[in-house]
């Protein structure tokens, strides 16, 4: 995969024949948005707020586990990607014993299992919102 795929700002510019199929990109974008607070915690804890500075994979893995534990305690499991997607992101994002946040985030958000979990979580959320909205409309109708 090219470094443009990894969010590191290189690769073909628009108009140079590079085309992106939005349907293929959408699951990664959705995961990026859903897990943004967690990713920012990870970026601060494990990557020193840097997208491009290579970090030791083992040290980062430990820092990400610690950040995940903190997030789980404060925000609950729904704020975290599944453990297997985190593990795979280190495998896929590492190069020569080092990993950057940009590579880690790209590998995590492109994880197929994470895409399925994210889609399921969003469907559940949408269903809860629809039920709450229907209940609110029913209350308004009764009260009018």
Coordinates of N, CA and C in Angstrom, one line a residue, residues 75-137:
X75 N -15.4 5.5 29.5 CA -16.4 5.7 28.5 C -17.1 4.4 28.1
X76 N -16.6 3.3 28.6 CA -17.3 2.0 28.3 C -16.7 1.3 27.0
X77 N -17.1 0.1 26.8 CA -16.5 -0.7 25.7 C -17.0 -0.2 24.4
X78 N -18.1 0.4 24.3 CA -18.6 0.9 23.0 C -17.7 2.0 22.4
X79 N -16.8 2.6 23.2 CA -15.9 3.6 22.7 C -14.6 3.0 22.1
X80 N -14.5 1.7 22.2 CA -13.3 1.0 21.8 C -13.5 0.1 20.6
X81 N -12.5 0.1 19.7 CA -12.5 -0.9 18.7 C -12.2 -2.3 19.3
X82 N -12.6 -3.4 18.6 CA -12.3 -4.7 19.2 C -10.8 -5.0 19.3
X83 N -10.5 -5.8 20.3 CA -9.0 -6.1 20.6 C -8.3 -6.6 19.4
X84 N -9.0 -7.5 18.6 CA -8.3 -8.1 17.5 C -7.9 -7.1 16.4
X85 N -8.8 -6.1 16.2 CA -8.4 -5.0 15.3 C -7.2 -4.2 15.7
X86 N -7.1 -4.0 17.0 CA -5.9 -3.3 17.5 C -4.7 -4.1 17.3
X87 N -4.7 -5.4 17.6 CA -3.6 -6.2 17.5 C -3.2 -6.2 16.0
X88 N -4.1 -6.5 15.1 CA -3.8 -6.5 13.7 C -3.3 -5.2 13.1
X89 N -3.7 -4.1 13.7 CA -3.3 -2.8 13.3 C -1.8 -2.6 13.5
X90 N -1.3 -3.2 14.6 CA 0.1 -3.1 14.9 C 0.9 -4.0 13.9
X91 N 0.4 -5.1 13.6 CA 1.0 -6.0 12.6 C 1.1 -5.4 11.2
X92 N -0.1 -4.9 10.8 CA -0.2 -4.3 9.5 C 0.5 -2.9 9.4
X93 N 0.6 -2.2 10.5 CA 1.1 -0.8 10.4 C 2.6 -0.7 10.7
X94 N 3.2 -1.8 11.2 CA 4.6 -1.8 11.6 C 5.5 -2.0 10.4
X95 N 6.6 -1.3 10.5 CA 7.7 -1.5 9.5 C 9.0 -1.5 10.2
X96 N 9.8 -2.5 10.2 CA 11.1 -2.5 10.8 C 11.1 -2.3 12.3
X97 N 10.1 -2.8 13.0 CA 10.0 -2.7 14.4 C 9.5 -1.3 14.9
X98 N 9.1 -0.5 13.9 CA 8.6 0.8 14.3 C 7.2 1.0 13.7
X99 N 6.4 2.0 14.2 CA 5.1 2.3 13.7 C 4.8 3.8 13.9
X100 N 4.2 4.4 12.9 CA 3.7 5.8 13.1 C 2.2 5.7 13.4
X101 N 1.7 6.8 14.0 CA 0.3 6.9 14.2 C -0.5 6.9 12.9
X102 N 0.0 7.5 11.9 CA -0.6 7.5 10.6 C -0.8 6.1 10.0
X103 N 0.3 5.3 10.1 CA 0.2 3.9 9.7 C -0.7 3.1 10.5
X104 N -0.6 3.3 11.9 CA -1.5 2.5 12.8 C -3.0 2.9 12.5
X105 N -3.3 4.1 12.5 CA -4.7 4.6 12.2 C -5.2 4.0 10.9
X106 N -4.4 4.1 9.9 CA -4.8 3.6 8.5 C -5.1 2.1 8.6
X107 N -4.2 1.4 9.2 CA -4.4 -0.1 9.3 C -5.6 -0.4 10.2
X108 N -5.8 0.3 11.3 CA -6.9 0.0 12.2 C -8.2 0.3 11.4
X109 N -8.3 1.5 10.8 CA -9.6 1.9 10.2 C -9.9 1.1 8.9
X110 N -8.9 0.4 8.3 CA -9.1 -0.4 7.1 C -9.4 -1.9 7.5
X111 N -9.3 -2.2 8.8 CA -9.5 -3.6 9.3 C -11.0 -4.0 9.0
X112 N -11.1 -5.1 8.3 CA -12.4 -5.6 7.8 C -13.3 -6.0 9.0
X113 N -12.7 -6.6 10.1 CA -13.6 -6.9 11.2 C -14.1 -5.7 11.9
X114 N -13.2 -4.6 12.0 CA -13.7 -3.4 12.6 C -14.8 -2.8 11.7
X115 N -14.7 -2.9 10.4 CA -15.8 -2.3 9.6 C -17.1 -3.0 9.9
X116 N -17.1 -4.3 10.1 CA -18.3 -5.0 10.4 C -18.9 -4.6 11.8
X117 N -18.0 -4.5 12.8 CA -18.4 -4.1 14.1 C -18.9 -2.7 14.1
X118 N -18.3 -1.8 13.4 CA -18.7 -0.4 13.3 C -20.1 -0.3 12.7
X119 N -20.3 -1.0 11.6 CA -21.6 -0.9 10.9 C -22.7 -1.4 11.8
X120 N -22.4 -2.5 12.6 CA -23.4 -3.1 13.5 C -23.7 -2.1 14.6
X121 N -22.7 -1.4 15.1 CA -22.9 -0.5 16.2 C -23.7 0.7 15.7
X122 N -23.4 1.2 14.5 CA -24.1 2.3 14.0 C -25.6 1.9 13.7
X123 N -25.8 0.7 13.2 CA -27.2 0.3 13.0 C -28.0 0.2 14.3
X124 N -27.3 -0.3 15.4 CA -28.0 -0.3 16.7 C -28.3 1.1 17.2
X125 N -27.3 2.0 17.0 CA -27.5 3.4 17.4 C -28.7 4.0 16.6
X126 N -28.7 3.8 15.3 CA -29.8 4.3 14.5 C -31.2 3.8 14.9
X127 N -31.2 2.5 15.3 CA -32.5 1.9 15.7 C -32.9 2.5 17.1
X128 N -32.0 2.8 18.0 CA -32.3 3.4 19.2 C -32.8 4.8 19.0
X129 N -32.2 5.5 18.1 CA -32.7 6.9 17.8 C -34.1 6.9 17.2
X130 N -34.3 6.0 16.3 CA -35.7 5.9 15.7 C -36.7 5.5 16.7
X131 N -36.4 4.6 17.6 CA -37.3 4.2 18.7 C -37.6 5.4 19.6
X132 N -36.5 6.1 20.0 CA -36.7 7.3 20.9 C -37.5 8.4 20.2
X133 N -37.3 8.6 18.9 CA -38.0 9.6 18.1 C -39.5 9.2 18.0
X134 N -39.8 7.9 17.8 CA -41.1 7.4 17.7 C -41.9 7.6 19.0
X135 N -41.2 7.3 20.1 CA -41.7 7.4 21.4 C -42.0 8.9 21.7
X136 N -41.1 9.8 21.3 CA -41.3 11.2 21.5 C -42.5 11.7 20.7
X137 N -42.6 11.3 19.5 CA -43.8 11.7 18.7 C -45.1 11.1 19.3

